[in-house]
PDB file of C-alpha atoms in Angstrom:
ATOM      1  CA  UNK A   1     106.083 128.767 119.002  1.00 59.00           C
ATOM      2  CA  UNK A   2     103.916 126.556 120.401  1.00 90.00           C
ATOM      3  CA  UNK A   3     105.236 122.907 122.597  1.00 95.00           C
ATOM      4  CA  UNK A   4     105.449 119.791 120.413  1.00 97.00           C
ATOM      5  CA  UNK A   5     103.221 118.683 123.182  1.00 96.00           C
ATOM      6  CA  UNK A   6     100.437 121.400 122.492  1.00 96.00           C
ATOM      7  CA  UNK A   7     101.061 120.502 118.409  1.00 96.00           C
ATOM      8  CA  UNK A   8     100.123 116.633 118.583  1.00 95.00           C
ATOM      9  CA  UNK A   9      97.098 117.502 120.722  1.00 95.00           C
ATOM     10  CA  UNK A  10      96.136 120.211 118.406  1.00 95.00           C
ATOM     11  CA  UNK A  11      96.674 117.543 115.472  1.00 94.00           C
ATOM     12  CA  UNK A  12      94.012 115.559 117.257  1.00 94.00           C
ATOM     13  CA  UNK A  13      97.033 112.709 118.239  1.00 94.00           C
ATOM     14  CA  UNK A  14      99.206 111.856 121.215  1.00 93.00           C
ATOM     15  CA  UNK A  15     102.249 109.259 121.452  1.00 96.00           C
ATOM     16  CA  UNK A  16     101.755 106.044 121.919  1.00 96.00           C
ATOM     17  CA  UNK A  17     103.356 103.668 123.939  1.00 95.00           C
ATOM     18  CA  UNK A  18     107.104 102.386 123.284  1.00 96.00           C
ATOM     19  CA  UNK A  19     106.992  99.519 121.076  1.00 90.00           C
ATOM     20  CA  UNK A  20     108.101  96.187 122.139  1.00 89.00           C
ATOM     21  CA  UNK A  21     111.218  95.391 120.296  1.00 89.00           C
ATOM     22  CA  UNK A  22     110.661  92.691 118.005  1.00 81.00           C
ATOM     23  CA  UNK A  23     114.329  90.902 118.228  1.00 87.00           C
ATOM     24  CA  UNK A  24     117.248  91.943 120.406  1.00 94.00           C
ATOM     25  CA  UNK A  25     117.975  95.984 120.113  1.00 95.00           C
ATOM     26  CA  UNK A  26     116.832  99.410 122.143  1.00 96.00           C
ATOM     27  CA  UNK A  27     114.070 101.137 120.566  1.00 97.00           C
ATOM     28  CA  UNK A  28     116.260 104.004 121.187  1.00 98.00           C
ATOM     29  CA  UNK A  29     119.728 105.007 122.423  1.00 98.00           C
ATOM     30  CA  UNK A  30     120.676 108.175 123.587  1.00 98.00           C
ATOM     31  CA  UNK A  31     124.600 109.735 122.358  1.00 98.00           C
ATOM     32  CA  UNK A  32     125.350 113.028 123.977  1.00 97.00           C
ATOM     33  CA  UNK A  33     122.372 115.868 122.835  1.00 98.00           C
ATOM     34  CA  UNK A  34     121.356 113.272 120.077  1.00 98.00           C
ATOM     35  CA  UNK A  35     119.007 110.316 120.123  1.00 98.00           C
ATOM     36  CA  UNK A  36     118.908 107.602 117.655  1.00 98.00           C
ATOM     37  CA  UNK A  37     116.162 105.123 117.182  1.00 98.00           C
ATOM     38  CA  UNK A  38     115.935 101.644 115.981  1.00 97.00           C
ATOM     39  CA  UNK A  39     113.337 101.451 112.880  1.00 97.00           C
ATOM     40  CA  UNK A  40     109.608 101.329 113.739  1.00 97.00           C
ATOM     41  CA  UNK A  41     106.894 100.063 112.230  1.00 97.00           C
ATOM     42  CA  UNK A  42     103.308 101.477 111.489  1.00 98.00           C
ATOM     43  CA  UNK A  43     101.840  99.989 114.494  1.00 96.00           C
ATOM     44  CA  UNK A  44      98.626 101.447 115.585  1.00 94.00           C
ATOM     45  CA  UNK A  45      96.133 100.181 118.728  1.00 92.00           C
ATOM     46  CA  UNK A  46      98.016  96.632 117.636  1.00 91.00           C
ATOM     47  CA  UNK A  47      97.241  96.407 113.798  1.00 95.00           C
ATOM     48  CA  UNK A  48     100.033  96.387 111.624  1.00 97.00           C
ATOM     49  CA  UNK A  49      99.450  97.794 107.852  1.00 97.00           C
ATOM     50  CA  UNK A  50     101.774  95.622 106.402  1.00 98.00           C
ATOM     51  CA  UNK A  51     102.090  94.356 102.186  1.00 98.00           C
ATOM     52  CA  UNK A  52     103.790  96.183  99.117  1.00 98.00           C
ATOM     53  CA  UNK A  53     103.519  99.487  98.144  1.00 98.00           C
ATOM     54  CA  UNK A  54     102.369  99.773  94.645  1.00 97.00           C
ATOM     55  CA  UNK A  55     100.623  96.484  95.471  1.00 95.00           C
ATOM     56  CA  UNK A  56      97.652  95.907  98.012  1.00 94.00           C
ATOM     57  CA  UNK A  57      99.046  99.204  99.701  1.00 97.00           C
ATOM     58  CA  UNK A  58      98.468 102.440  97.971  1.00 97.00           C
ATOM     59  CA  UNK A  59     100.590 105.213  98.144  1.00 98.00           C
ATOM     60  CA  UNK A  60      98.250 107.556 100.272  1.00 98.00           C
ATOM     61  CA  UNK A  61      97.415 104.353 102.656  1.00 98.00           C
ATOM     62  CA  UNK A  62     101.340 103.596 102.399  1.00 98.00           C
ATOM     63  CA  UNK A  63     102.171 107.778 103.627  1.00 98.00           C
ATOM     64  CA  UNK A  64      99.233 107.803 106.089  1.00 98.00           C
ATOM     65  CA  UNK A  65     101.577 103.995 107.415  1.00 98.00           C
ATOM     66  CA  UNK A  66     104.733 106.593 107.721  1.00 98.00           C
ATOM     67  CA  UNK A  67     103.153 109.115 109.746  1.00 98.00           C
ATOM     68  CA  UNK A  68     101.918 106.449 112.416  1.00 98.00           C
ATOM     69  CA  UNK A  69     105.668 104.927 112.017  1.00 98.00           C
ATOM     70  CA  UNK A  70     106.888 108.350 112.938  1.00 98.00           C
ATOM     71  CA  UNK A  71     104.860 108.652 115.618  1.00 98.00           C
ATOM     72  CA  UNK A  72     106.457 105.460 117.182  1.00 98.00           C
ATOM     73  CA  UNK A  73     109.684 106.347 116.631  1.00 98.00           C
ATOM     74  CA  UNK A  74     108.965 109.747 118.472  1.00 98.00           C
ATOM     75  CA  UNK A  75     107.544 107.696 121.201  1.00 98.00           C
ATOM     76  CA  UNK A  76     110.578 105.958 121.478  1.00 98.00           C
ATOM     77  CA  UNK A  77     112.592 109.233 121.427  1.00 98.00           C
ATOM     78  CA  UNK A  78     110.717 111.071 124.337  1.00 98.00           C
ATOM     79  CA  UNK A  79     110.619 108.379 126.220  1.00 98.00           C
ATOM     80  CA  UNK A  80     114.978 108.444 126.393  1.00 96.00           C
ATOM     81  CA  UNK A  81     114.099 112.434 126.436  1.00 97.00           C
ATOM     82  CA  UNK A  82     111.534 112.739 129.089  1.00 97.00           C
ATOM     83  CA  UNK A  83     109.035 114.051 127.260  1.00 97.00           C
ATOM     84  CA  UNK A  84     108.067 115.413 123.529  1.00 98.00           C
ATOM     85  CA  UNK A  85     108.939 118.744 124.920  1.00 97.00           C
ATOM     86  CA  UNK A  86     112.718 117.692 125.554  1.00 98.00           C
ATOM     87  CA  UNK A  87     113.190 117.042 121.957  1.00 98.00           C
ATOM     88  CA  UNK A  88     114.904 120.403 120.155  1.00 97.00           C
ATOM     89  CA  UNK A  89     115.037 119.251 116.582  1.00 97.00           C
ATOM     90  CA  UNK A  90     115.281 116.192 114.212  1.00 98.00           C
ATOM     91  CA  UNK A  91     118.590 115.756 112.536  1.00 98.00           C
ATOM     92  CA  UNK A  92     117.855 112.634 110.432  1.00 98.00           C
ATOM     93  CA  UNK A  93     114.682 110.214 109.193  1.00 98.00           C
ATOM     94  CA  UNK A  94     115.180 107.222 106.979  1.00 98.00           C
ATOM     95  CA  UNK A  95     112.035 106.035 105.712  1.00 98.00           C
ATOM     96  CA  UNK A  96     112.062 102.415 103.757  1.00 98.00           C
ATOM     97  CA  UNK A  97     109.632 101.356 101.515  1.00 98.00           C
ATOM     98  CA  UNK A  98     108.644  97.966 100.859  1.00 98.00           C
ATOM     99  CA  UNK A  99     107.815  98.391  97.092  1.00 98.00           C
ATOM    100  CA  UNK A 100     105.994  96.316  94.507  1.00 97.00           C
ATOM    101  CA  UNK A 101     108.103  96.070  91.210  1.00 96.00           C
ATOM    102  CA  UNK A 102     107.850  99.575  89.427  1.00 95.00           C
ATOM    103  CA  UNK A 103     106.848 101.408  92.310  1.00 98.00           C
ATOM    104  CA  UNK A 104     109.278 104.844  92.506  1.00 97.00           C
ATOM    105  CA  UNK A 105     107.454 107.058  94.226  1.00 98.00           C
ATOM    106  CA  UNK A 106     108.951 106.325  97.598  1.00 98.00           C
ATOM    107  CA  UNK A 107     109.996 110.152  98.430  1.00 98.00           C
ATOM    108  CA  UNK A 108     105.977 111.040  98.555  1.00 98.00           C
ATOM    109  CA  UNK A 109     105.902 108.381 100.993  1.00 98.00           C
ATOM    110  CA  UNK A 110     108.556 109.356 103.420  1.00 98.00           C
ATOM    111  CA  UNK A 111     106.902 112.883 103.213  1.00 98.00           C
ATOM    112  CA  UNK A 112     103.983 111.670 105.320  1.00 98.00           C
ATOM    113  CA  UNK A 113     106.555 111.395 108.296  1.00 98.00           C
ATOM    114  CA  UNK A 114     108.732 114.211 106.992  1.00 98.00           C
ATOM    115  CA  UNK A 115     105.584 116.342 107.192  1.00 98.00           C
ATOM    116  CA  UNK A 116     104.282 115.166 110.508  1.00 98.00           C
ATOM    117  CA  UNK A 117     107.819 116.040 112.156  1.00 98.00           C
ATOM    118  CA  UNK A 118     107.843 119.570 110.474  1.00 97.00           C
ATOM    119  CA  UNK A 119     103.923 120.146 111.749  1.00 97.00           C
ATOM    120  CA  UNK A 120     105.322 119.240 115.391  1.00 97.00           C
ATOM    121  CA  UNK A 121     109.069 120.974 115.397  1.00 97.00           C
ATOM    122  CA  UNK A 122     107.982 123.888 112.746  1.00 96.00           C
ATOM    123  CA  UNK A 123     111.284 124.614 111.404  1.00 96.00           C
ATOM    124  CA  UNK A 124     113.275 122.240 114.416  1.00 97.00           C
ATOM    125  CA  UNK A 125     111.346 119.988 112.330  1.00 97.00           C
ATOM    126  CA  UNK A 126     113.010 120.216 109.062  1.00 97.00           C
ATOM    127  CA  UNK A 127     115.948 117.270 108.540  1.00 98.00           C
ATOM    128  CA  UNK A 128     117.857 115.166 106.719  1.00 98.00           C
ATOM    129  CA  UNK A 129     116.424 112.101 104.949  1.00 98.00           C
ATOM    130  CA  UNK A 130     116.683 108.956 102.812  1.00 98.00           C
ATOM    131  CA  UNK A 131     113.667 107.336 101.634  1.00 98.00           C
ATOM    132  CA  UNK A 132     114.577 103.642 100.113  1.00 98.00           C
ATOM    133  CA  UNK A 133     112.628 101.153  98.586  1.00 98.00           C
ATOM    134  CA  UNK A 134     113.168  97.806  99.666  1.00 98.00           C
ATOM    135  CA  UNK A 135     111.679  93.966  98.685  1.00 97.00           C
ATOM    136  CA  UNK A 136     110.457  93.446 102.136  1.00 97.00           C
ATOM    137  CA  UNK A 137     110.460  94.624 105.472  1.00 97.00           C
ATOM    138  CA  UNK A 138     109.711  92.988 109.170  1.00 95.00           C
ATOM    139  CA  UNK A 139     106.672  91.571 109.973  1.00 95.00           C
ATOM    140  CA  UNK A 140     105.441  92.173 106.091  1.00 97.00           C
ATOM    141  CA  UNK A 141     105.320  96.290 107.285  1.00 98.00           C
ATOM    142  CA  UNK A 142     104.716  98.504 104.522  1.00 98.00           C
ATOM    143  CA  UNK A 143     107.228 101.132 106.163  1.00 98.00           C
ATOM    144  CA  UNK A 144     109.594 101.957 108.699  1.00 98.00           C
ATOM    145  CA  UNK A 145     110.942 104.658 110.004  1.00 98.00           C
ATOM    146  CA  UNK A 146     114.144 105.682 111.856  1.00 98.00           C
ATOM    147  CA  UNK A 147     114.817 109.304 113.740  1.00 98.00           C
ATOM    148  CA  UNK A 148     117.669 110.774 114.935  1.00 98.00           C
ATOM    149  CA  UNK A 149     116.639 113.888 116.997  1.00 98.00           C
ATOM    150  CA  UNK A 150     118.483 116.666 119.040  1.00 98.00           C
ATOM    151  CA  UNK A 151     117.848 117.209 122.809  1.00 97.00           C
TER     152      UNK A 151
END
């Protein structure tokens, strides 16, 4: 198996920096062999796709918005890690949805980070998830994502 590092540069990506936190909280906190992260938002070189899925946000614009929040919360995880390669497994993703009235497919949303973790880890990548839909999140986001990984 390949490093998770040698997997995001063969996806054509690499982790960005550790978001800012927004309000008072850790982006992440390490417990023991397991790190947990605060939620993150699809952030990407400081544009923020933000409105309601269903809405102004389509679903494949809305899953493409979970990857990148993924991506940030792995940032925040390696950085408590000390590195992407430190990271043995994800235990646990909770993706929320900010969803337009009638919109139910939030599942195929989530999969856009469920599927970026499992093209990283391979099977270390397979986890536990909830995907909710929700009237509004932070900042307007259309997502955001939460990790707990294994070390």
């Amino acid at each position: 198996m390949s490093k998770p590092s040698d997997k995001l540069k063969a996806l054509g990506t690499s982790l960005p920096d550790v978001a800012t936190p927004v309000g008072s909280y850790l982006p992440a906190l390490r417990v023991g062999d397991l790190v947990y992260t605060s939620g993150q938002l699809p952030l990407h070189d400081g544009r923020l796709t933000t409105g309601l899925v269903g809405g102004p946000i389509d679903e494949k614009a809305a899953t493409a918005a979970a990857r990148v929040a993924c991506l940030n919360a792995l940032a925040a995880v390696a950085d408590i890690a000390g590195g992407i390669d430190a990271i043995t497994g994800i235990v646990r993703v909770m993706v929320f949805v900010a969803s337009s009235d009638g919109f139910t497919e939030q599942a195929a949303v989530a999969n856009g980070a469920s599927d970026l973790l499992a093209e990283i880890f391979d099977e270390q990548g397979r986890h536990v998830r909830s995907a909710v839909g929700v009237a509004v999140l932070p900042k307007n986001a259309c997502v955001e994502v939460e990790l707990v990984a294994s070390l």
